[in-house]
Amino acid sequence: MKTDIILAGVGGQGILSIASVIGIAALKNTLQVKQSETHGMSQRGGAVLSHMRISDKPIYSDLIPKGEADLILSVEPMESLRYLPFLAKEGYIVTNTAPFLNIPNYPQLDEVLKKLNTLERTVLFNADELAANIGSKLASNMVILGAATPFLNHINYESIQNGIVELFSKKGDDIININLMALQIGMEIANKVLD
Amino acid sequence: MQKVLLGVEAIAQGAIDGGISGVYAYPGTPSTEITEYIQNNKYAIEKKIHCKWSANEKTAMEAALGMSYAGKKALTCMKHVGLNVAADSFMNAAITGVNGGMVVAVADDPSMHSSQNEQDSRYYGKFAQIPTLEPSDQQEAYDMAYYGFQISEKFGVPVLLRITTRLAHSRSVVELNEKLAENNVSLPKNPRQFVLLPNFARIQYQKLIANQKNFIEASNNSKYNRYVDGENKSIGIVACGIAFNYLMENYPDGCPYPIAKISQYPISRKYVKRLSEETDKIVVLEEGYPIIEELLKGILEKENVSGRLDGTLPRIGELTPDSVAKALNLPTKYGWDIPEIIENRLPALCVGCGHHDVYKAMNIAIATYGDGRVFSDIGCYALGALEPYNSINTCVDMGASITMAKGAADAGLIPALSVIGDSTFTHSGITGLLDAVIENTPITIIISDNESTSMTGGQESSAKGKIEDICLALGVEIEHLHVINPVKKNHEELVSMIKKELAYNGVSVIIPRRICVQKNRRDVKLRKVNISNTKKK
């Protein structure tokens, strides 16, 4: 059993934190993990991408082959579409619908959302707004992670919760709790859509 | 004990556990985190393992060689183009050989994610005629750093450890070995080993040549190289480094073709010969230049070899599991096309970055002279080549802004303007400035100083607090040396300053100085943590 996830976003949006939490949880479940990420020049407000692979068997390639990603998990709507060649035919897209506007030629948001809506298997929602509602816009990435939890096959929800506790352990209970709340909101939304 | 590590972190941990006494490096993607990991490692801090940044890769390599001379184990690391800077030292370290073990870790960047070329450092290993290691995964990256020092000490030469971006920045579980002790200080047994006067150098070079057969023997017996037999002899596959993983990704239940897995060079003759004898044709999978492919094919093409040269694999860029699948005529999958509305999101200068103010002023100041006279350099400010500024005309290698501006001015392009960062200036700009000062060449040099090595993540810059003194000491006239804070209210002043110096028929240096916004944010955070820690005590 393997799960291949494309994590997408813009430099600084916190996709590496998402990867860290899933990674911690996968290892606690004694699964194999490989996770490649973008460093360097692209981090200056550029598109960032992480290939996250989880399996109960040895994983060879650090990169997910095209057409094999079970999930595109994105904190930005346009970025979720950039990696469509990687998505498996039966794969899902879970993405934030709030755009990250740092380029002058960002396409019309309506067009981006329209394109997303033409795809069958999607979970789309405004994670920034939901995170702001609980008092921390920064937790938007954890709302997205929450929405991914139904797709993580051999990693259960509790393991992800523990991953958050571990990752943010040095930052105090307030930060941990807000991120756990964000996770829960995301999970509930995804389950609603999937029903 | 197990740890989840990036490929670069695995090298760092392997070197720490292998008993290094120091790491010497200049930051460069994708190699930076090797040194940063050691700087932040508790054990390394306790042991006082040297880990301060060097001014450039050449000073780093030489310091590592000095530590090796004194009998201790030293790691030096850099990106591929950094090895060009250190090449003089590197090539000659192969001749002197080592006393304490020395590993040169070099991270190549095929596909040029953060670099100006995709040169393959395995050529340097071959050029210097020393053993070269190329891990296929994070575990091998760890093991090779650990054992690299032992190989180095066994053969008395530096060892090149080459990785590429993909492995450098991908993490996985790594099994750690027991920690080895550092060496004590001990002088080389032969007092002339490191004295490369021609007479002595010839003797040392003879030793290196005589050692070649031992290196090949070591490759034949290396645990990182192996022959995996397969039933289908129509193809034999040479899989170098990370390419082995892309191959196995396509055959998770076993590859039907025989494979020579290569991770230690010079390439094992034993396995290649066997492949040639037992299979109809050879396919070479290698991350980087077609080095092995060219070697096997030769000019006479007596062997049926394919790979990057004949289009079986793309000639440029990094390998992927898909490109390897196509090379072996395996079916590949595909999701959906990227919709046309998707725009590129190129890296850009941060909001609030001082380079914005510099380019805004510079564009106005230089407008009357016409286009094509701004020579820039390697760093965040190279993004000034893009919209909205389109300010710079060159970005070639570390320090080339000053020297190219000089050459262009010598050719008659007067005035010529140079834009360089603080860290790049101390890396390789100082000697170029000296050239210009000696001839009083009419160039204006803007050292856009953000007090940080920013593109690689905000490391301490060797230039900090020293630039004016350096310029004056080199002979820049004090009336033509200016420091200014590049903020909005100083815009007019900066414009007129640049204009005035462009009109001066000699060397001028303008230093717009404002700390990098990212560096500042991190420093503030760090100070807060320090204050709260002090309070706790």
XYZ file of C-alpha atoms in Angstrom:
732
model
C 0.000 0.000 0.000
C 1.463 3.343 -0.976
C 0.329 6.974 -0.935
C 1.946 9.512 -3.244
C 1.220 13.169 -2.519
C 2.187 16.277 -4.447
C 2.378 19.203 -2.015
C 2.117 22.564 -3.743
C 2.187 26.212 -2.809
C 4.251 29.369 -2.825
C 7.480 29.895 -0.875
C 6.618 30.822 2.718
C 3.101 29.327 2.767
C 4.075 26.485 5.049
C 3.971 23.405 2.847
C 7.132 22.092 4.486
C 5.313 22.095 7.850
C 2.559 20.003 6.286
C 5.198 17.614 4.998
C 6.873 17.448 8.404
C 3.644 16.529 10.209
C 2.778 13.789 7.703
C 6.375 12.575 7.879
C 6.375 12.329 11.674
C 3.043 10.491 11.603
C 4.201 8.065 8.906
C 7.326 7.149 10.825
C 5.342 6.586 14.039
C 3.344 4.072 12.016
C 6.643 2.435 10.933
C 6.031 3.267 7.303
C 8.686 4.122 4.731
C 8.882 7.785 3.730
C 10.641 9.809 1.066
C 10.034 13.519 0.728
C 11.764 15.845 -1.688
C 11.411 19.607 -1.482
C 12.379 22.941 -3.027
C 15.191 24.988 -1.522
C 17.222 27.949 -2.713
C 16.308 30.426 -5.399
C 12.708 29.283 -5.827
C 11.997 30.057 -2.196
C 11.983 33.779 -2.987
C 8.224 33.899 -3.571
C 8.395 31.283 -6.304
C 6.323 28.131 -6.775
C 7.352 25.392 -4.352
C 6.716 21.710 -4.667
C 7.286 18.704 -2.486
C 6.972 15.075 -3.518
C 5.830 13.067 -0.514
C 5.833 9.279 -0.755
C 4.604 6.926 1.957
C 4.583 3.149 1.696
C 4.782 -0.053 3.682
C 7.338 -1.302 1.136
C 10.733 0.172 0.133
C 10.425 3.410 -1.849
C 12.977 3.863 -4.613
C 12.456 7.138 -6.479
C 12.484 10.451 -4.622
C 10.189 11.760 -7.360
C 6.628 10.607 -7.993
C 6.224 9.439 -11.601
C 3.703 11.379 -13.689
C 0.123 10.143 -13.483
C 0.691 8.387 -10.159
C -0.029 10.936 -7.436
C -2.976 9.875 -5.270
C -3.401 13.423 -4.056
C -2.455 16.974 -4.971
C -2.526 18.893 -1.717
C -2.199 22.617 -2.347
C -2.317 25.757 -0.236
C -2.950 27.872 -3.369
C -5.479 27.280 -6.180
C -3.356 28.077 -9.245
C -0.470 26.041 -7.848
C -2.721 22.984 -7.517
C -3.231 23.020 -11.293
C 0.467 23.353 -12.120
C 1.074 19.717 -11.219
C -1.901 18.088 -12.976
C 0.387 15.881 -15.111
C 1.326 14.072 -11.875
C -2.253 13.301 -10.781
C -3.481 9.730 -11.133
C -6.726 9.277 -13.063
C -8.475 8.302 -9.821
C -6.524 10.872 -7.753
C -7.941 13.798 -5.758
C -7.120 17.500 -5.517
C -7.482 19.148 -2.134
C -6.795 22.866 -2.375
C -7.199 26.210 -0.754
C -9.230 28.548 -2.997
C -7.655 31.757 -1.628
C -5.079 32.963 -4.170
C -1.570 34.096 -3.286
C -1.136 37.235 -5.371
C 2.512 38.107 -5.827
C 2.675 38.233 -9.617
C 1.203 40.906 -11.874
C -0.257 38.444 -14.393
C -2.159 36.147 -12.023
C -5.043 34.671 -14.060
C -8.663 35.560 -13.288
C -9.517 33.641 -10.111
C -12.896 32.669 -11.626
C -11.054 30.946 -14.464
C -8.821 29.044 -12.063
C -11.779 27.887 -9.976
C -13.765 27.016 -13.099
C -10.927 24.811 -14.244
C -10.772 23.138 -10.836
C -14.515 22.543 -10.955
C -14.234 20.709 -14.271
C -12.250 18.029 -12.448
C -14.334 15.356 -10.762
C -12.433 14.563 -7.611
C -11.790 17.781 -5.736
C -12.156 19.269 -2.273
C -12.155 23.066 -2.629
C -12.578 25.633 0.129
C -11.179 28.899 1.432
C -8.724 27.786 4.113
C -7.452 31.321 4.809
C -10.945 32.417 5.814
C -11.506 29.380 8.026
C -8.144 29.849 9.710
C -8.861 33.556 10.246
C -12.181 32.602 11.884
C -10.358 30.681 14.600
C -7.939 33.554 15.079
C -4.823 32.579 13.138
C -4.440 33.056 9.407
C -1.092 31.293 9.754
C -2.867 28.006 10.529
C -4.337 27.932 7.027
C -1.862 25.209 6.031
C -3.097 22.978 8.866
C -6.706 23.389 7.686
C -5.513 22.074 4.331
C -3.701 19.220 6.044
C -6.905 18.394 7.941
C -8.767 18.114 4.647
C -6.122 15.674 3.437
C -6.499 13.304 6.386
C -9.264 11.164 4.808
C -6.830 10.386 1.956
C -3.863 9.301 4.024
C -4.826 5.600 3.931
C -2.596 3.907 6.503
C -2.132 6.991 8.711
C -5.043 7.697 11.034
C -6.261 11.067 12.250
C -4.811 10.657 15.716
C -1.309 10.126 14.325
C -1.583 13.420 12.456
C -2.722 15.141 15.653
C 0.310 13.740 17.434
C 2.487 14.927 14.572
C 1.249 18.477 15.127
C 1.889 18.253 18.852
C 5.431 17.068 18.161
C 6.223 19.615 15.440
C 4.987 22.591 17.439
C 6.076 21.285 20.848
C 8.528 24.143 21.396
C 5.993 26.807 20.490
C 3.634 26.316 23.426
C 0.111 25.015 24.013
C -1.707 27.960 22.407
C -0.027 27.392 19.040
C -0.548 23.626 19.280
C -4.249 24.016 20.098
C -4.957 26.455 17.318
C -3.272 24.141 14.810
C -5.258 21.165 16.140
C -8.459 23.197 15.745
C -7.452 24.087 12.202
C -6.833 20.417 11.478
C -10.275 19.458 12.751
C -12.048 22.097 10.654
C -10.283 20.895 7.524
C -11.063 17.253 8.265
C -14.773 17.999 8.783
C -15.031 19.912 5.517
C -13.379 17.156 3.517
C -15.616 14.502 5.054
C -18.685 16.609 4.201
C -17.585 16.941 0.567
C -16.754 13.254 0.298
C -20.148 12.221 1.679
C 19.740 4.741 15.943
C 17.621 6.157 13.144
C 17.085 9.699 11.937
C 15.058 11.301 9.150
C 17.546 13.286 7.107
C 17.847 15.190 3.870
C 20.615 13.856 1.620
C 22.785 16.843 2.567
C 22.038 16.345 6.271
C 22.958 12.679 5.936
C 26.381 13.728 4.631
C 26.782 16.098 7.576
C 25.765 13.456 10.125
C 28.049 10.895 8.437
C 30.976 13.305 8.660
C 30.262 14.101 12.330
C 29.994 10.401 13.181
C 33.074 9.707 11.055
C 35.116 11.907 13.388
C 35.720 15.190 11.596
C 37.362 18.066 13.417
C 36.130 20.707 11.008
C 33.897 21.623 8.090
C 34.885 24.415 5.712
C 32.437 25.803 3.193
C 30.853 28.733 1.425
C 27.032 28.578 1.069
C 25.636 27.445 -2.275
C 22.426 25.634 -3.193
C 22.080 22.647 -2.985
C 25.065 22.151 -0.638
C 24.396 24.782 2.073
C 22.590 22.597 4.613
C 25.581 20.276 5.068
C 27.429 22.989 6.955
C 24.293 24.403 8.608
C 23.460 20.976 10.007
C 26.896 20.739 11.612
C 26.610 24.320 12.931
C 23.376 23.367 14.702
C 24.314 19.848 15.803
C 24.572 19.516 19.572
C 27.389 16.984 19.543
C 29.401 19.011 17.004
C 28.972 22.143 19.125
C 30.074 20.305 22.284
C 33.125 18.932 20.480
C 33.876 22.397 19.100
C 34.051 21.056 15.561
C 35.067 23.969 13.360
C 32.050 25.107 11.328
C 32.314 28.860 10.597
C 31.717 29.893 6.996
C 34.740 30.568 4.798
C 35.081 33.605 2.511
C 34.893 31.383 -0.569
C 35.278 27.786 -1.722
C 38.997 28.129 -2.379
C 39.761 29.363 1.128
C 37.500 26.578 2.416
C 39.274 23.837 0.467
C 42.698 25.104 1.526
C 41.713 25.306 5.188
C 40.406 21.735 4.992
C 43.703 20.662 3.436
C 45.544 22.443 6.234
C 43.525 20.567 8.839
C 44.314 17.336 7.006
C 48.021 18.285 6.953
C 47.831 18.604 10.731
C 46.508 15.063 10.921
C 42.811 15.654 11.547
C 39.794 14.742 9.436
C 38.250 17.637 7.506
C 35.157 18.041 5.370
C 34.801 20.756 2.763
C 31.559 21.312 0.881
C 30.328 23.450 -1.956
C 28.029 23.547 -4.940
C 29.318 22.396 -8.319
C 30.335 25.860 -9.573
C 32.045 26.455 -6.232
C 34.427 23.658 -7.125
C 35.537 25.799 -10.089
C 36.594 28.459 -7.592
C 38.400 25.868 -5.481
C 39.774 23.937 -8.457
C 43.377 25.079 -8.040
C 43.479 23.825 -4.492
C 41.443 20.713 -5.338
C 43.675 19.568 -8.205
C 46.808 20.084 -6.160
C 45.382 18.420 -3.060
C 45.228 15.297 -5.221
C 49.000 15.663 -5.763
C 49.945 16.433 -2.163
C 47.573 13.806 -0.925
C 46.298 13.974 2.645
C 47.479 13.240 6.137
C 44.189 13.244 8.053
C 41.214 12.115 5.957
C 39.643 14.709 3.675
C 36.279 14.518 1.927
C 35.227 17.078 -0.669
C 31.408 17.037 -0.814
C 30.085 18.677 -3.962
C 26.409 19.125 -4.814
C 25.603 19.376 -8.518
C 22.435 21.003 -9.799
C 21.217 19.288 -12.986
C 18.200 21.138 -14.438
C 19.739 24.317 -12.964
C 17.127 24.788 -10.226
C 19.354 27.422 -8.566
C 22.458 27.634 -10.737
C 23.943 29.031 -13.914
C 25.021 25.664 -15.351
C 24.681 21.925 -14.749
C 28.315 20.844 -14.877
C 29.035 17.341 -13.633
C 31.588 17.152 -10.828
C 32.419 13.546 -11.639
C 34.641 15.087 -14.330
C 36.587 16.778 -11.572
C 37.024 13.465 -9.802
C 38.388 11.986 -13.029
C 40.451 15.126 -13.699
C 42.089 14.959 -10.269
C 42.326 11.146 -10.572
C 40.954 10.473 -7.110
C 38.225 8.115 -5.879
C 34.738 9.543 -6.326
C 31.612 8.452 -4.495
C 28.077 9.010 -5.774
C 25.312 7.885 -3.398
C 22.036 6.515 -4.740
C 20.054 7.310 -1.591
C 20.180 9.033 1.800
C 21.616 5.962 3.560
C 24.493 5.768 1.101
C 25.034 9.524 1.453
C 25.494 8.960 5.186
C 27.654 5.846 4.799
C 29.857 7.397 2.138
C 30.602 10.466 4.245
C 31.371 8.160 7.182
C 33.564 5.736 5.238
C 34.871 8.431 2.884
C 37.361 9.497 5.511
C 38.567 5.927 5.907
C 39.013 5.546 2.146
C 40.834 8.891 2.107
C 43.223 7.838 4.860
C 43.741 4.372 3.399
C 44.828 5.702 0.005
C 46.295 8.980 1.233
C 44.226 11.146 -1.137
C 41.151 13.379 -0.846
C 37.869 11.706 -1.782
C 35.187 13.454 -3.839
C 31.600 12.860 -2.682
C 29.183 13.975 -5.368
C 25.440 14.340 -4.990
C 22.795 16.114 -7.035
C 19.900 18.394 -6.078
C 17.238 15.706 -5.920
C 19.030 13.598 -3.329
C 20.417 16.670 -1.559
C 16.905 17.940 -0.842
C 14.983 14.750 -0.295
C 14.644 13.178 3.113
C 14.344 9.607 4.277
C 15.206 7.399 7.222
C 18.912 6.841 7.811
C 20.486 4.257 10.114
C 23.425 5.753 12.038
C 26.741 4.137 12.964
C 28.681 4.505 16.180
C 30.625 7.737 16.498
C 34.317 7.588 15.694
C 36.855 9.687 17.551
C 38.632 12.671 16.078
C 42.290 12.264 15.130
C 45.035 13.843 17.217
C 47.376 16.378 15.695
C 50.192 14.610 13.839
C 52.536 15.865 11.157
C 52.903 14.127 7.780
C 55.574 11.399 7.911
C 57.178 12.746 4.758
C 58.125 16.412 5.363
C 58.137 17.067 1.588
C 54.683 15.612 0.883
C 53.024 19.019 0.844
C 55.892 20.905 -0.815
C 54.942 20.940 -4.486
C 58.191 22.274 -5.889
C 58.604 20.592 -9.274
C 61.110 18.006 -8.007
C 58.896 16.935 -5.142
C 55.668 17.341 -7.102
C 56.857 14.825 -9.701
C 57.409 12.273 -6.969
C 53.966 12.936 -5.508
C 52.369 12.705 -8.941
C 54.079 9.357 -9.566
C 52.525 8.132 -6.329
C 49.081 9.260 -7.460
C 49.506 7.497 -10.804
C 50.774 4.342 -9.112
C 47.710 4.486 -6.859
C 45.274 4.366 -9.797
C 45.198 0.573 -9.939
C 44.350 0.525 -6.241
C 41.447 2.898 -6.834
C 40.094 0.625 -9.586
C 40.560 -2.389 -7.351
C 38.665 -0.581 -4.597
C 35.817 0.132 -7.011
C 35.723 -3.525 -8.059
C 35.342 -4.545 -4.426
C 33.268 -1.611 -3.201
C 30.037 -2.434 -1.392
C 28.465 0.522 -3.226
C 29.005 -1.113 -6.607
C 27.319 -4.348 -7.496
C 26.219 -6.549 -10.331
C 22.580 -7.565 -10.295
C 22.023 -10.344 -12.802
C 18.875 -10.517 -14.926
C 17.389 -13.153 -17.218
C 16.847 -10.932 -20.229
C 20.254 -10.354 -21.837
C 19.017 -8.123 -24.659
C 20.003 -5.075 -22.625
C 22.558 -4.462 -19.894
C 22.055 -1.380 -17.746
C 24.694 0.795 -16.129
C 22.916 2.736 -13.369
C 24.989 5.468 -11.693
C 24.099 7.059 -8.367
C 20.463 8.086 -8.010
C 19.649 6.693 -11.477
C 19.584 3.252 -9.840
C 16.494 4.311 -7.872
C 14.679 5.571 -10.951
C 15.421 2.227 -12.578
C 14.122 0.209 -9.610
C 11.044 2.447 -9.373
C 10.115 1.051 -12.755
C 10.826 -2.542 -11.695
C 9.715 -2.760 -8.052
C 9.608 -6.570 -8.257
C 13.035 -6.867 -9.874
C 14.588 -5.773 -13.142
C 14.634 -8.380 -15.933
C 17.925 -7.005 -17.331
C 21.382 -7.321 -15.775
C 22.447 -4.137 -13.966
C 25.813 -2.706 -13.016
C 25.015 -0.404 -10.105
C 27.791 2.188 -9.944
C 28.345 4.430 -6.938
C 32.134 4.447 -6.625
C 34.551 5.628 -9.308
C 36.831 5.125 -11.192
C 34.213 2.878 -12.751
C 34.516 -0.810 -11.997
C 36.011 -2.514 -15.062
C 34.829 -5.900 -13.779
C 31.109 -5.152 -13.953
C 31.218 -3.223 -17.199
C 33.143 -6.021 -18.916
C 30.653 -8.583 -17.727
C 27.744 -6.484 -18.988
C 29.460 -6.125 -22.349
C 30.127 -9.856 -22.636
C 26.722 -11.057 -21.523
C 24.303 -8.576 -23.048
C 23.497 -7.352 -26.577
C 23.600 -3.640 -25.861
C 24.294 -1.312 -22.969
C 22.045 1.502 -21.747
C 23.728 4.022 -19.450
C 21.591 5.856 -16.888
C 23.534 8.687 -15.278
C 22.488 11.906 -13.556
C 24.484 14.655 -15.213
C 26.741 14.634 -18.258
C 27.074 11.458 -20.392
C 30.511 10.700 -18.933
C 30.317 6.944 -18.601
C 28.318 6.631 -21.795
C 30.996 8.479 -23.753
C 33.717 6.419 -22.105
C 32.066 3.101 -23.019
C 31.073 4.174 -26.494
C 34.420 5.694 -27.419
C 35.160 7.401 -30.694
C 35.292 4.095 -32.536
C 31.857 3.027 -31.270
C 32.784 -0.642 -31.080
C 30.237 -1.164 -28.378
C 26.482 -0.699 -28.775
C 25.872 1.925 -26.086
C 22.952 4.278 -25.663
C 21.927 6.941 -23.203
C 21.905 10.718 -23.350
C 24.091 11.025 -26.464
C 21.787 9.177 -28.856
C 18.538 10.589 -27.471
C 17.490 7.479 -25.533
C 17.448 9.858 -22.577
C 17.159 13.673 -22.733
C 20.574 15.229 -23.347
C 20.141 17.834 -20.585
C 18.414 18.149 -17.224
C 17.938 15.786 -14.314
C 16.633 12.274 -14.771
C 13.128 11.326 -13.667
C 11.440 7.969 -13.213
C 9.477 8.839 -16.360
C 12.495 9.577 -18.549
C 14.097 6.314 -17.423
C 10.856 4.425 -18.181
C 10.777 5.868 -21.677
C 14.433 4.947 -22.240
C 13.528 1.327 -21.503
C 10.366 1.439 -23.645
C 8.119 0.979 -20.630
C 4.603 2.425 -20.664
C 4.251 5.696 -18.735
C 1.205 7.376 -17.225
C 0.076 10.960 -17.373
C -2.518 12.964 -15.478
C -3.855 16.050 -17.222
C -2.173 18.834 -19.146
C -1.343 21.998 -17.262
C -4.166 24.443 -18.141
C -3.068 27.317 -20.376
C -4.188 29.937 -17.877
C -1.444 28.912 -15.440
C 1.270 31.554 -15.219
C 4.844 31.047 -14.105
C 5.565 32.212 -10.617
C 9.184 33.222 -10.853
C 11.215 34.034 -7.784
C 11.177 37.754 -7.014
C 12.810 40.234 -4.670
C 11.027 40.287 -1.299
C 8.715 43.149 -0.430
C 10.761 45.767 1.394
C 14.132 44.521 0.104
C 16.756 47.257 -0.327
C 17.710 45.998 -3.800
C 14.362 47.470 -5.032
C 15.494 50.955 -4.010
C 18.909 50.466 -5.591
C 17.481 49.422 -8.961
C 14.847 52.166 -8.938
C 17.544 54.814 -8.454
C 20.080 53.161 -10.745
C 17.660 52.908 -13.683
C 17.024 56.650 -13.522
C 20.683 57.591 -13.028
C 21.944 55.550 -15.948
C 19.096 56.299 -18.389
C 20.941 59.069 -20.257
C 23.859 56.763 -21.104
C 21.732 54.141 -22.867
C 21.297 50.395 -22.356
C 23.700 47.525 -21.922
C 26.245 48.739 -19.404
C 25.279 47.127 -16.095
C 27.360 44.141 -15.029
C 25.913 42.188 -12.158
C 26.671 39.127 -10.140
C 25.427 36.028 -8.286
C 22.856 36.722 -5.566
C 19.284 37.875 -4.957
C 19.989 41.130 -6.823
C 20.400 39.091 -10.044
C 16.575 39.067 -9.988
C 16.978 42.692 -11.160
C 17.323 41.138 -14.629
C 13.564 40.438 -14.577
C 10.481 42.659 -14.662
C 9.859 45.319 -13.526
C 13.476 46.531 -13.467
C 15.278 44.852 -16.388
C 18.275 46.556 -14.849
C 21.207 44.235 -15.393
C 22.922 42.918 -18.484
C 25.180 40.183 -17.092
C 25.257 37.559 -14.339
C 28.018 35.025 -14.951
C 30.034 33.893 -11.934
C 30.966 35.059 -8.450
C 32.785 38.396 -8.731
C 32.492 38.789 -12.504
C 30.523 42.036 -12.192
C 33.566 44.162 -11.338
C 36.022 42.499 -13.699
C 33.613 42.388 -16.653
C 32.742 46.054 -16.116
C 36.470 46.760 -16.164
C 37.013 44.866 -19.414
C 34.028 46.573 -21.026
C 35.319 49.995 -19.889
C 38.746 49.100 -21.300
C 36.951 48.389 -24.571
C 35.399 51.849 -24.521
C 32.022 51.241 -22.875
C 32.311 54.197 -20.518
C 30.922 54.498 -17.962
C 30.357 50.864 -17.011
C 28.473 49.988 -13.868
C 28.871 47.000 -11.598
C 26.276 45.677 -9.121
C 27.517 43.155 -6.588
C 26.377 41.988 -3.156
C 28.361 42.213 0.063
C 29.058 38.500 0.411
C 29.889 38.082 -3.273
C 32.252 41.048 -2.967
C 34.322 39.389 -0.247
C 34.003 36.006 -2.004
C 35.571 37.116 -5.285
C 35.161 40.845 -5.856
C 38.143 42.232 -3.952
C 40.868 41.188 -6.397
C 38.857 42.569 -9.327
C 38.489 45.889 -7.537
C 42.263 45.956 -7.041
C 42.728 45.518 -10.814
C 40.403 48.448 -11.450
C 42.054 50.669 -8.830
C 45.540 50.000 -10.218
C 44.461 51.250 -13.645
C 41.945 53.783 -12.297
C 39.403 52.323 -14.725
C 36.260 54.472 -15.115
C 33.738 52.127 -13.485
C 31.150 52.692 -10.792
C 30.671 49.776 -8.425
C 27.501 49.456 -6.387
C 27.999 47.056 -3.505
C 24.361 46.466 -2.587
C 24.976 45.506 1.022
C 22.223 43.643 2.892
C 24.624 42.366 5.545
C 23.801 38.784 4.715
C 24.328 35.908 2.274
C 20.656 35.966 1.439
C 19.898 33.788 -1.557
C 21.107 30.715 0.321
C 19.132 31.524 3.470
C 20.776 34.442 5.276
C 24.140 33.140 6.437
C 26.590 35.544 8.079
C 28.483 37.522 5.454
C 32.269 37.731 5.774
C 31.929 41.315 4.521
C 29.971 42.527 7.528
C 31.461 45.743 8.920
C 34.510 45.536 6.675
C 33.588 46.812 3.214
C 34.659 50.472 3.527
C 37.962 49.488 5.116
C 38.621 46.948 2.366
C 37.849 49.483 -0.386
C 40.038 52.179 1.159
C 42.877 49.736 1.758
C 42.743 48.698 -1.896
C 43.136 52.347 -2.874
C 39.613 53.545 -3.619
C 39.650 57.341 -3.097
C 37.684 58.409 -0.056
C 35.823 61.133 -2.027
C 34.517 58.409 -4.342
C 33.428 55.988 -1.645
C 29.869 56.499 -0.359
C 27.559 54.726 2.054
C 23.829 55.375 1.930
C 20.692 53.826 3.400
C 18.549 52.802 0.407
C 15.127 53.915 1.638
C 12.414 55.908 -0.078
C 13.341 59.242 1.493
C 16.934 58.880 0.228
C 15.859 58.068 -3.340
C 16.822 61.460 -4.836
C 20.144 61.453 -3.021
C 20.960 57.950 -4.285
C 20.054 58.928 -7.866
C 22.292 62.000 -7.816
C 25.087 60.056 -6.101
C 25.099 57.424 -8.861
C 24.856 60.122 -11.555
C 27.778 62.036 -10.094
C 30.009 58.967 -9.854
C 29.103 57.762 -13.355
C 30.456 61.099 -14.576
C 33.733 60.586 -12.671
C 36.581 59.258 -14.784
C 37.878 56.666 -12.320
C 36.860 54.015 -9.781
C 33.878 54.826 -7.565
C 32.219 52.642 -4.967
C 28.696 53.233 -3.660
C 27.472 51.093 -0.780
C 23.692 51.182 -0.288
C 23.371 49.405 3.068
C 20.184 48.045 4.606
C 19.842 44.632 6.261
C 18.034 41.886 4.328
C 14.367 41.849 5.392
C 14.408 38.062 5.872
C 17.643 38.134 7.825
C 16.286 40.912 9.998
C 13.117 38.956 10.726
C 15.150 35.896 11.743
C 17.550 37.985 13.845
C 14.655 39.613 15.719
C 13.162 36.178 16.400
C 16.515 34.894 17.597
C 16.956 37.857 19.918
C 13.489 37.256 21.377
C 14.337 33.612 22.035
C 17.648 34.598 23.627
C 15.970 37.185 25.848
C 13.324 34.706 27.021
C 16.016 32.072 27.643
C 18.016 34.547 29.703
C 14.899 35.399 31.709
C 14.284 31.715 32.414
C 17.783 31.406 33.827
